[in-house]
XYZ file of C-alpha atoms in Angstrom:
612
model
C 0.754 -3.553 -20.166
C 0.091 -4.040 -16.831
C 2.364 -7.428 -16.626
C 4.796 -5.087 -18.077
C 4.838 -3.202 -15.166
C 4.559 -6.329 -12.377
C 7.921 -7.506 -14.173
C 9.397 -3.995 -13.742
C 8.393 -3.411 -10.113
C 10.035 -7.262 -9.065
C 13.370 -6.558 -10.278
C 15.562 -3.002 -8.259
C 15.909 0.183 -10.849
C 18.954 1.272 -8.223
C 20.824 -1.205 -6.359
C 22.886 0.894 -4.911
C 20.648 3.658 -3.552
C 18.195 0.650 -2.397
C 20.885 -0.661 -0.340
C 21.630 2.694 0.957
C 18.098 3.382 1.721
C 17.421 0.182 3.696
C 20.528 1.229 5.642
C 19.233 4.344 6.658
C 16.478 2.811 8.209
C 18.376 0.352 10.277
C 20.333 3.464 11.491
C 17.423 4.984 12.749
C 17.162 2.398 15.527
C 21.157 2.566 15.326
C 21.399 0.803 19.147
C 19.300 -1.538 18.842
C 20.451 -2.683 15.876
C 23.956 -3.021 16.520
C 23.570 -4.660 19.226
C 21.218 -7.211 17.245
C 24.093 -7.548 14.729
C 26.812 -8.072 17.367
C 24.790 -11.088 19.500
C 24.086 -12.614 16.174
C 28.110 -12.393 15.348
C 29.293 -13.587 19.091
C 26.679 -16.162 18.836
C 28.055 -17.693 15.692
C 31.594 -17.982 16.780
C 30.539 -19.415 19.982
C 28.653 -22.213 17.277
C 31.694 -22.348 15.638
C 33.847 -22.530 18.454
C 31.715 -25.979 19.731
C 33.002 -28.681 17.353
C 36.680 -27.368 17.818
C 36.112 -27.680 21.810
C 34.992 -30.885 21.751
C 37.884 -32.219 19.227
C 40.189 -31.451 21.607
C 38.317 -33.211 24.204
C 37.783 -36.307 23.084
C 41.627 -36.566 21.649
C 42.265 -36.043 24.902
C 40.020 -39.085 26.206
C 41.455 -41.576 23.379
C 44.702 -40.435 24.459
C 44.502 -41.518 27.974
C 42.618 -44.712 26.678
C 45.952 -45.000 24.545
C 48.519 -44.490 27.430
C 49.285 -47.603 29.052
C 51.152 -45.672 31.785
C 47.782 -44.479 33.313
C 46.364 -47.121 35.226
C 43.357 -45.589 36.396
C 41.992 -44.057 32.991
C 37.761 -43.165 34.255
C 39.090 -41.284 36.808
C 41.811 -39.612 34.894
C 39.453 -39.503 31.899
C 36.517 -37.578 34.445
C 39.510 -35.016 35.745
C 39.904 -34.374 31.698
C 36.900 -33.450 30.950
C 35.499 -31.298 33.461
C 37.194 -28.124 31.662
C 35.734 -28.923 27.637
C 32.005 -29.984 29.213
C 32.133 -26.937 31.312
C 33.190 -24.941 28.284
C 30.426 -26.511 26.239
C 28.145 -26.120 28.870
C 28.926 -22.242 28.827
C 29.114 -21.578 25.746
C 25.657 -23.062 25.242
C 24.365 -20.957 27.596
C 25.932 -18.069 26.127
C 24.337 -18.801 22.665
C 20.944 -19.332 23.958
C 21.214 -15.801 25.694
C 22.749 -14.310 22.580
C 20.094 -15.843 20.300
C 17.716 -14.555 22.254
C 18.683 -11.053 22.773
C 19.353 -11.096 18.865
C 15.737 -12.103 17.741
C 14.069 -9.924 20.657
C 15.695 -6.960 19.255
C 15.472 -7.875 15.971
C 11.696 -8.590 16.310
C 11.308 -4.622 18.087
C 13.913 -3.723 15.457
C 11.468 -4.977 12.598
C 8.004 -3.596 13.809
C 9.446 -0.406 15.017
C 10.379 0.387 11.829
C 7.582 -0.329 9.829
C 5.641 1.806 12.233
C 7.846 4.550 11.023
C 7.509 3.958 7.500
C 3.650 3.971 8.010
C 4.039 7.214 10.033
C 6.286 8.678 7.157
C 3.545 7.482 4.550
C 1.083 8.380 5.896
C 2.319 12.041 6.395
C 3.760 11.826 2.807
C 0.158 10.914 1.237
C -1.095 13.845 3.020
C 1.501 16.418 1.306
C 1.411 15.002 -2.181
C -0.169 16.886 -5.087
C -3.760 15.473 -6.503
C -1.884 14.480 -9.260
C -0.378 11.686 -7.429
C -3.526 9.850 -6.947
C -4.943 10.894 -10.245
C -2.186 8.772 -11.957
C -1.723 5.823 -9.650
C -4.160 3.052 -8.872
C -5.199 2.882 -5.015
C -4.631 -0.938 -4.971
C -1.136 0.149 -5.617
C -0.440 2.455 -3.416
C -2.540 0.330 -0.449
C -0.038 -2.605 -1.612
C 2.879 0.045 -0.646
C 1.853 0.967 2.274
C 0.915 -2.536 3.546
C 2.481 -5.504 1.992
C 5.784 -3.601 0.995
C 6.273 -2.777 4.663
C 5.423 -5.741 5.930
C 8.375 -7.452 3.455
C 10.650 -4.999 4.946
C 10.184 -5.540 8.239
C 10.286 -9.448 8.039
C 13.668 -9.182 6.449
C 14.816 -7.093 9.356
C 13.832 -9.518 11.478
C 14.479 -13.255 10.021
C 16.491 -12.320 6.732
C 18.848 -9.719 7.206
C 19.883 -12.070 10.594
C 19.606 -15.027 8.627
C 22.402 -13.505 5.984
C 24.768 -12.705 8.519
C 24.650 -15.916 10.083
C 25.187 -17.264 7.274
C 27.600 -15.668 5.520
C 29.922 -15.839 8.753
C 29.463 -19.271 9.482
C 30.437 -20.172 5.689
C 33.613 -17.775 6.391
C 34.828 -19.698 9.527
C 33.640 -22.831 8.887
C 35.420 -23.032 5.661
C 38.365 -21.715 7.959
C 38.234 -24.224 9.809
C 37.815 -27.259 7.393
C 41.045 -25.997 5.659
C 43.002 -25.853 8.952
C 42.141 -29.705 9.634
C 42.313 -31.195 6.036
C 42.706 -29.063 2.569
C 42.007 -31.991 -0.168
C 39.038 -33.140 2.386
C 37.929 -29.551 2.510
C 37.979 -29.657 -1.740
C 36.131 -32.584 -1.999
C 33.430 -31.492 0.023
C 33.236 -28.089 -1.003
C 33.011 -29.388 -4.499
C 29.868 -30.842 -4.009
C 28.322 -28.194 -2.213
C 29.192 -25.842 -4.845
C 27.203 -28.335 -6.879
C 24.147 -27.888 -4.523
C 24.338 -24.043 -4.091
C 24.232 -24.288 -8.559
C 21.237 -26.565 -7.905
C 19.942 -24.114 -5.154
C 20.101 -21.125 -7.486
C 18.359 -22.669 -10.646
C 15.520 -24.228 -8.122
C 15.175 -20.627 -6.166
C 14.420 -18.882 -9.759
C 11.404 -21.587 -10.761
C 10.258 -21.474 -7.002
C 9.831 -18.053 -7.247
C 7.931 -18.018 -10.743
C 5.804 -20.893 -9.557
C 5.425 -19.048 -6.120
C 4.217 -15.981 -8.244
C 1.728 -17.724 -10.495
C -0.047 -19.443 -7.362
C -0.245 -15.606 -5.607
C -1.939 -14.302 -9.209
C -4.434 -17.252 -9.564
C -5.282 -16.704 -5.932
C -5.505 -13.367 -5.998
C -8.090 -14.115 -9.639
C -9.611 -16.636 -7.881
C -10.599 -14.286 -5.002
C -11.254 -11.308 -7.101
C -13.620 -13.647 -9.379
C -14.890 -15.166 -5.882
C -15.723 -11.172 -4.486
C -17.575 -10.518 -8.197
C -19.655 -13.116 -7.881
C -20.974 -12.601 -4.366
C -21.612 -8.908 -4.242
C -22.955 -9.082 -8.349
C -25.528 -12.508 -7.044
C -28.830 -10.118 -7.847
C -27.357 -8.912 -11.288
C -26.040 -12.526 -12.032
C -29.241 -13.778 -10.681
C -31.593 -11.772 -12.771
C -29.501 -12.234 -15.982
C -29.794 -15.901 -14.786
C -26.135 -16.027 -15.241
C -25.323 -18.395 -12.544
C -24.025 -21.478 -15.101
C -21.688 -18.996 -16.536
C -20.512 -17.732 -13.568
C -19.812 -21.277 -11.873
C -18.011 -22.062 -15.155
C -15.578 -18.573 -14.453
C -15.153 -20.238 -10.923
C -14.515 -23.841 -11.664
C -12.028 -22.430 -14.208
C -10.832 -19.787 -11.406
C -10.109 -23.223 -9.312
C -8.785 -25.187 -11.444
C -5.796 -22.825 -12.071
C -5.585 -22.458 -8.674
C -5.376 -25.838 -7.862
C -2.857 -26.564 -10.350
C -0.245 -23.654 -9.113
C -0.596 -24.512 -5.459
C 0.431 -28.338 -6.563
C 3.200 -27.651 -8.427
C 3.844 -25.327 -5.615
C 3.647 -27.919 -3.215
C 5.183 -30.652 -5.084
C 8.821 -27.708 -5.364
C 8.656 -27.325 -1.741
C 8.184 -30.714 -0.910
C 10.386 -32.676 -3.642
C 12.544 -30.642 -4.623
C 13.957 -29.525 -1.628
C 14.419 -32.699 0.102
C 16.279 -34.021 -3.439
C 18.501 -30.772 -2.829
C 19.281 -31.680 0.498
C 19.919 -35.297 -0.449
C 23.194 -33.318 -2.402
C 24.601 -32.199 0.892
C 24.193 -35.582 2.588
C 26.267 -36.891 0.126
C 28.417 -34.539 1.113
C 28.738 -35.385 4.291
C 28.743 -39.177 3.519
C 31.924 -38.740 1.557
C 33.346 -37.096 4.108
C 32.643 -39.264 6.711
C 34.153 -42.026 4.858
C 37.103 -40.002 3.485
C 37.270 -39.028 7.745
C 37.632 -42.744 8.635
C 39.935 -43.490 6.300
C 42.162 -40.848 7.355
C 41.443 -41.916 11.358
C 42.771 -45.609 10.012
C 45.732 -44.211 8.629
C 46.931 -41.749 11.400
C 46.765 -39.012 9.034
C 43.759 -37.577 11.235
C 42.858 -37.792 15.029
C 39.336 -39.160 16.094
C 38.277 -35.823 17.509
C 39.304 -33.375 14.403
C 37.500 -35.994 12.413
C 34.094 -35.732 14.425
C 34.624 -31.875 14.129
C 35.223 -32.058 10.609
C 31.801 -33.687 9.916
C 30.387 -31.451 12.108
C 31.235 -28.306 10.274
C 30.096 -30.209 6.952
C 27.271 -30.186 8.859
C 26.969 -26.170 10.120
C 27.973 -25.388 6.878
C 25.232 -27.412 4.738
C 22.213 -25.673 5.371
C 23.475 -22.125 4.848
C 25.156 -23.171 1.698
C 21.904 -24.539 0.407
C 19.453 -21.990 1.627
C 21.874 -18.668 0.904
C 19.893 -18.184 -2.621
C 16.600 -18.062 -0.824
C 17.964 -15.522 1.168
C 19.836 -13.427 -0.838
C 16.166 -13.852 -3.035
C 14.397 -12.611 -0.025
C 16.982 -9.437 0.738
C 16.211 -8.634 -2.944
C 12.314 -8.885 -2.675
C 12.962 -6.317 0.103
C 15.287 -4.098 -1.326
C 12.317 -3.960 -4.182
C 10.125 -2.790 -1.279
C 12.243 -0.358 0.317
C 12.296 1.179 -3.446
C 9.404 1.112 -4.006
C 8.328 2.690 -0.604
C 10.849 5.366 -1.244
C 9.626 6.205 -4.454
C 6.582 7.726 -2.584
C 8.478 9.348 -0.033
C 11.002 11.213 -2.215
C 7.988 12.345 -4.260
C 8.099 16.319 -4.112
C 5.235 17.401 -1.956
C 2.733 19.847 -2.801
C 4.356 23.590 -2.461
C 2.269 25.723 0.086
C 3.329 29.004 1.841
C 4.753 28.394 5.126
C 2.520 29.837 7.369
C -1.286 31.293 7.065
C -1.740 34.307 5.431
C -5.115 35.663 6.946
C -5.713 37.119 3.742
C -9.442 35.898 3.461
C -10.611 37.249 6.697
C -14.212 38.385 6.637
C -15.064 37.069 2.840
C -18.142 37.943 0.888
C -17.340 35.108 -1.635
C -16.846 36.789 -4.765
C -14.186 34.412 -7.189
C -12.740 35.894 -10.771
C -11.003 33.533 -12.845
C -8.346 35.915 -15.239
C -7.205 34.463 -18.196
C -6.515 30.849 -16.850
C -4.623 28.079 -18.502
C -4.474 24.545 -17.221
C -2.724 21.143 -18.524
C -1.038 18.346 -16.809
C 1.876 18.811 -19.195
C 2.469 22.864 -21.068
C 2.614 21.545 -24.662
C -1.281 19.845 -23.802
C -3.501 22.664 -22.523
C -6.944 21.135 -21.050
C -8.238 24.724 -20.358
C -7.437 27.673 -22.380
C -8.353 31.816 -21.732
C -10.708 31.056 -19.464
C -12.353 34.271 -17.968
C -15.430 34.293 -16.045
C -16.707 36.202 -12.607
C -18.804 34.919 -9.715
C -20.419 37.511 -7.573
C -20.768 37.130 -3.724
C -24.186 35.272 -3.331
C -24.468 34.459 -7.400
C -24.997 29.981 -8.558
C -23.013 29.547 -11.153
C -23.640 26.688 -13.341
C -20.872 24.755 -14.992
C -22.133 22.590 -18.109
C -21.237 20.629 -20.818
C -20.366 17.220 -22.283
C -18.199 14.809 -20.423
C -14.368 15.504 -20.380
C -14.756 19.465 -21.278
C -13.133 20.803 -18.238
C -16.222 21.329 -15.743
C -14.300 19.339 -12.847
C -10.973 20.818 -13.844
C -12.157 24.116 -13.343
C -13.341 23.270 -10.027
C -9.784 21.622 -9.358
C -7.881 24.573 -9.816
C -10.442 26.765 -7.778
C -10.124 24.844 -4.741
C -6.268 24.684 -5.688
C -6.002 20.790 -5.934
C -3.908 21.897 -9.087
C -2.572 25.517 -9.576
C -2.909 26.920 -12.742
C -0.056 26.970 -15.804
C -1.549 30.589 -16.733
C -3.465 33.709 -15.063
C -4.699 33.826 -12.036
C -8.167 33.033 -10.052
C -8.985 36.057 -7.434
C -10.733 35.112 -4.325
C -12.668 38.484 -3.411
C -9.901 39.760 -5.115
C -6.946 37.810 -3.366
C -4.890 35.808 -6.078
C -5.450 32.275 -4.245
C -1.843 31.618 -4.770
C -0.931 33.667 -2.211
C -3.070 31.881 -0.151
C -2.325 29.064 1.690
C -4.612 25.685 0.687
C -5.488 25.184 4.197
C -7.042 28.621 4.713
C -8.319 28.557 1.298
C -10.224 25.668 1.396
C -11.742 26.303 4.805
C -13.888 28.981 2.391
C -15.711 26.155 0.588
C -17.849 23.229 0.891
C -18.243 20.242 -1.578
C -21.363 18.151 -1.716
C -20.260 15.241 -4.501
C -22.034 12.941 -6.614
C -20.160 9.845 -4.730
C -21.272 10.394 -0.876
C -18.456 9.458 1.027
C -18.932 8.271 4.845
C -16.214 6.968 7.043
C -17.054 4.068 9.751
C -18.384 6.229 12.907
C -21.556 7.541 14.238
C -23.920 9.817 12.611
C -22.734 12.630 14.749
C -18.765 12.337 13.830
C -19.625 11.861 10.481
C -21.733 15.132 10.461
C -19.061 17.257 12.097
C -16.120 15.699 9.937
C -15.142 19.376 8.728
C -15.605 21.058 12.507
C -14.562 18.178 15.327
C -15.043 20.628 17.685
C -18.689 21.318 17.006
C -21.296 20.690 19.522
C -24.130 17.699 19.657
C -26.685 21.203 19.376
C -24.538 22.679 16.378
C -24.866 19.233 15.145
C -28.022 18.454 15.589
C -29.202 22.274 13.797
C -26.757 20.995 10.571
C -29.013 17.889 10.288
C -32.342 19.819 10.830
C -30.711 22.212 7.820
C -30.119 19.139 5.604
C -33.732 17.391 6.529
C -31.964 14.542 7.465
C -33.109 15.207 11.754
C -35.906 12.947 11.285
C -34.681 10.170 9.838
C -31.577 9.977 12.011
C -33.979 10.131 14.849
C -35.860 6.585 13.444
C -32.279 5.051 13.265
C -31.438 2.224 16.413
C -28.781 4.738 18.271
C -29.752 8.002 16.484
C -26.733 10.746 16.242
C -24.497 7.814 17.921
C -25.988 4.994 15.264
C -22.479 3.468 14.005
C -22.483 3.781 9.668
C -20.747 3.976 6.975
C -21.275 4.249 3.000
C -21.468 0.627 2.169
C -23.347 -1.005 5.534
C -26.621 -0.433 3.911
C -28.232 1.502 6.993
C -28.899 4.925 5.101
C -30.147 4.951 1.627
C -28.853 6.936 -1.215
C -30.166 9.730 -1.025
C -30.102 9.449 3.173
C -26.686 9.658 2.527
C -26.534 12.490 0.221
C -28.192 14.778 2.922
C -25.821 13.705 5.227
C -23.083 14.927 3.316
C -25.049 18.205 2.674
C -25.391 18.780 6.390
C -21.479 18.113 6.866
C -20.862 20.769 4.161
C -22.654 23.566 5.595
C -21.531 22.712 9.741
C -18.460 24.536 9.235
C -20.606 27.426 7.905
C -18.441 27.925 4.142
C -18.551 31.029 1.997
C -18.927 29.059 -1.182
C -20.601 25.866 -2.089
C -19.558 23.399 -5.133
C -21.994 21.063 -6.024
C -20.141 18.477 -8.616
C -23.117 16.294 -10.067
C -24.874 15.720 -6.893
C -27.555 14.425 -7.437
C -26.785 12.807 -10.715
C -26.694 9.282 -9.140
C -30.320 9.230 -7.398
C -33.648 8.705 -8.096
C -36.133 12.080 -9.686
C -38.069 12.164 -6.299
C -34.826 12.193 -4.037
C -33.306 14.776 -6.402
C -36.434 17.442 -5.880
C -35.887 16.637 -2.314
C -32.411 17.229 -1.753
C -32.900 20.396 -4.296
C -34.854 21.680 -2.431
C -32.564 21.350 0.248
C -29.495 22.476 -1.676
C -31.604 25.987 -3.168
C -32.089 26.478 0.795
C -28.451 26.335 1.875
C -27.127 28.245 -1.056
C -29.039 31.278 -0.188
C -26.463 34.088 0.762
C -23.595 31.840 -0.210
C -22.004 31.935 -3.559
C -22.291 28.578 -5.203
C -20.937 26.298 -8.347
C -22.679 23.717 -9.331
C -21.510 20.932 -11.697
C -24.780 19.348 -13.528
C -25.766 17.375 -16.132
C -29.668 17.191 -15.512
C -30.054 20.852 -17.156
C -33.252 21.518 -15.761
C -32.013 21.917 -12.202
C -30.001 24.906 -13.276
C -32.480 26.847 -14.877
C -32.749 28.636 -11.883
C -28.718 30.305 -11.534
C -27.638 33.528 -11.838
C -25.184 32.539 -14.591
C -24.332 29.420 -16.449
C -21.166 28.959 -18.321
C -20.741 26.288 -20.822
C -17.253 24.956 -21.142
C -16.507 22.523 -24.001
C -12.770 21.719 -24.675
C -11.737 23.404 -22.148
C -12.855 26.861 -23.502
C -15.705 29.120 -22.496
C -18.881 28.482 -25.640
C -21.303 30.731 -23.877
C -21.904 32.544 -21.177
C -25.288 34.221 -19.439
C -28.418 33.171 -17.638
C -30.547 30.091 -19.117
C -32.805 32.745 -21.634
C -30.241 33.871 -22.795
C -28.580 31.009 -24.126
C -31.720 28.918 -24.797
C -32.483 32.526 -27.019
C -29.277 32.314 -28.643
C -30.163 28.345 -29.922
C -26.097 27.410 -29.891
C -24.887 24.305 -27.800
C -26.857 24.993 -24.282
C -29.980 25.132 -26.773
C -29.513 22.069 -27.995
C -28.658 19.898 -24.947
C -31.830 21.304 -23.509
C -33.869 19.974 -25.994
C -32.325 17.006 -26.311
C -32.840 16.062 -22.674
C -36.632 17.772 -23.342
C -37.297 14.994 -25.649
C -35.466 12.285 -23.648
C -37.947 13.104 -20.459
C -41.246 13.254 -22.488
C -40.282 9.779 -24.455
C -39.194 8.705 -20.965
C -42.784 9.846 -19.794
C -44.198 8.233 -23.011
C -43.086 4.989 -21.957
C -43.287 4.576 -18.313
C -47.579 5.617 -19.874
C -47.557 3.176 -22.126
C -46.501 0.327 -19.277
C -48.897 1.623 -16.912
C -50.968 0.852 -19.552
């Protein structure tokens, strides 16, 4: 399936709109651009313009060597060629300027913009539903953000350059070998259209080759990652022969795709090449006959060979270029299939209709599914008083999250309507909806900074003291205080300087800075240890006094406690009420308890038995 898709993504759905997209971008840096595209097209008429130049010249010098009337023929010869060495002279200068100018701009051209695609992602990914990244892999959409871009912009500045070059300079040359000698012109042509056949066969096995040696890399270093950050697990299996077997294997692939690799760019090439100097050998031959014979002057035959020459490596390199416009236009398709997405539909300005909230949320008849005809949620009708917990159970993939989903409005609903103190939140906007509620996860998120920014991630504009009182909240003050730089200690989640459940308060005390109305709590503590849960419970049944709270869990006896516990199972309401009442009524709540009851004591039973 998913090479499926790899084979999909290399090849462009929409040549034409690609085209038209990539051109859009150059004309957002129209200047600079055309004035790229212009150097590059003075420059190669100058290049052209040099073999032609010196023709003339040096028919000029056998001339005079010919004319017996000229009796001094250095001196003539010197006043000759002042004029065609100054004109070479000049217009090397000129190209060197042009060149220059050209790959400047072109090199500004290319990173300017790819900063503006990164700008316009970046806003994009900020505007697109949840949906989006519910259905798309992160590596994927990292991959379009980065290497796509980075494509783009090294076509702007070496391919797209490289293609006008070279497409001109196989216009004029050709021109020009016509204008001294058609059947020559044939001849040699022939043969290059040989090498550009060559070319193209060679540039479609390059590229497969060049593909297989990214993948086995790419396994190689994937396999490579596995086995460093999984040592302990490989370690205490005692796994480490099988592992070194994965690798060798890993390498051995490896190995084998960057030599064949290798050998292409190496061999092949060169033998391609070797087609075009025959090329020119025939025509240098084919030249000096037709020098002997007076069918061709001295100087139009060094220019002839020279153009053979200008027009060889353009000839044999155009596939790889036209290959590498095409891996582009890919990117620019795929980078635009982001940024045409339709963004997530919000009112346009802030409604202030949740000023002064006590928290009360009434979900009326809601229906949910990511497509009509599939409902994940059905008639789902439920109120949460101002100040209530509300517990959300049930088995995995009921709808517990979902629910939560559509209350924050990551997804609006397909049916009814959820009432924040009354306010249908979808005349709401998200912004001023969400600044209502704060969500304490089971995966604790931190972002590389210190303690402090971390902490005040949902109010920037908090104080150290406000700061500081969050943390003394969470029961996280003390430890903080142990750390090497304290509030400004540098962390993040995976550095290994808070623990687990370290990190879990931290989150807590970011959730309640900004102060919210209503708490979620989706599993969070479903991913620590039993004494780090009663901590940070203890914690949590502290902040959610006078706050109305949901809370996601599958550890049933840390809900025993709410006002009201609803348990959703395929995406309908089973029961409803406090936990007597459905522990009375002996349906599904009834039974999970007891089924985690008996799961703790043999638990219990055992860990006896090994104390034992």
């Amino acid at each position: 399936m998913s090479k499926k898709k790899n084979q999909n993504e290399d090849t462009i759905k929409n040549f034409k709109k690609a085209i038209s997209d990539f051109l859009s971008l150059l004309s957002e840096k129209k200047i600079p651009f055309l004035i790229s595209v212009t150097s590059n097209i003075l420059s190669t008429f100058l290049v052209v313009a040099i073999p032609w130049v010196s023709a003339l010249a040096i028919d000029d010098i056998v001339s005079i060597m010919n004319d017996t009337t000229v009796t001094n023929k250095w001196e003539t010869i010197s006043s000759f060629i002042i004029k065609p060495v100054s004109a070479l002279g000049i217009i090397a200068i000129l190209i060197f300027v042009l060149n220059y100018l050209q790959e400047y701009l072109s090199a500004i051209l290319g990173e300017q913009i790819a900063q503006s695609l990164r700008m316009k992602l970046s806003s994009k990914l900020t505007k697109l539903p949840m949906n989006f990244f519910d259905t798309n892999q992160v590596g994927d959409i990292l991959s379009k953000v980065t290497t796509d871009i980075e494509k783009i912009a090294e076509v702007i500045v070496t391919g797209f350059t490289r293609f006008i070059y070279s497409f001109l300079i196989i216009v004029l040359v050709i021109i020009m070998l016509l204008r001294i000698d058609v059947k020559l012109t044939a001849i040699v042509l022939g043969i290059l259209f040989i090498s550009v056949i060559v070319t193209y066969f060679v540039s479609n096995i390059t590229q497969k080759i060049f593909a297989k040696n990214v993948t086995t890399l790419s396994e190689l270093s994937t396999i490579t990652e596995e086995a460093l950050t999984g040592n302990l697990v490989i370690q205490s299996y005692n796994k480490q022969k099988d592992i070194l077997e994965i690798l060798d294997k890993s390498i051995e692939e490896q190995y084998s795709a960057g030599k064949t690799l290798e050998f292409t760019i190496f061999s092949i090439y060169p033998s391609i090449r070797f087609i075009t100097q025959i090329a020119f050998v025939i025509s240098a031959v084919m030249s000096a006959i037709l020098v002997i014979n007076g069918y061709l002057t001295l100087g139009l035959a060094q220019a002839f060979l020279q153009y053979v020459t200008q027009i060889s490596d353009p000839v044999t390199t155009a596939a790889y270029i036209i290959n590498s416009l095409q891996n582009a236009l890919v990117s620019v398709e795929r980078v635009y299939d982001i940024l045409e997405l339709p963004e997530e539909i919000d009112l346009a300005e802030d409604t202030h209709l949740l000023d002064d909230t006590r928290g009360q949320i009434t979900f009326e008849n809601v229906s949910f599914g990511y497509t009509k005809d599939k409902l994940l949620m059905k008639n789902v009708n439920f109120t949460a008083k101002a100040e209530q917990m509300v517990a959300i159970v049930g088995p995995t993939g009921a709808g517990k999250t979902t629910l939560i989903n559509l209350l924050m409005r990551f997804y609006d609903v397909n049916g009814g309507r959820i009432l924040f103190d009354g306010v249908d939140i979808s005349k709401v906007t998200r912004r001023e909806l969400r600044a209502n509620f704060g969500m304490v996860l089971q995966d604790t998120w931190l972002f590389k900074g210190t303690i402090a920014e971390n902490i005040a991630y949902g109010k920037p504009d908090a104080t150290r003291e406000e700061i500081i009182e969050a943390a003394k909240l969470a029961k996280c003050d003390s430890f903080i205080r142990k750390l090497p730089q304290g509030y400004d200690t540098i962390i993040t989640s995976e550095n290994g300087m808070v623990s687990q459940g370290e990190q879990q308060l931290l989150t807590i005390a970011r959730t309640i800075l900004p102060n919210p109305k209503v708490m979620i709590l989706d599993e969070a503590t479903s991913s620590i240890d039993t004494k780090t849960e009663k901590d940070i419970q203890a914690v949590i049944s502290q902040l959610m006094k006078g706050r109305t709270s949901f809370v996601i869990a599958h550890r049933l006896h840390t809900i025993k406690n709410a006002d009201q516990i609803i348990l959703i199972n395929d995406g309908i309401i089973e029961e409803q009420g406090d936990h007597n009442k459905l522990y009375g009524e002996k349906g599904h709540y009834y039974e999970m308890v007891n089924t985690q009851e008996r799961a703790k004591k043999w638990m219990i039973k055992e860990d006896s038995y090994g104390k034992a």
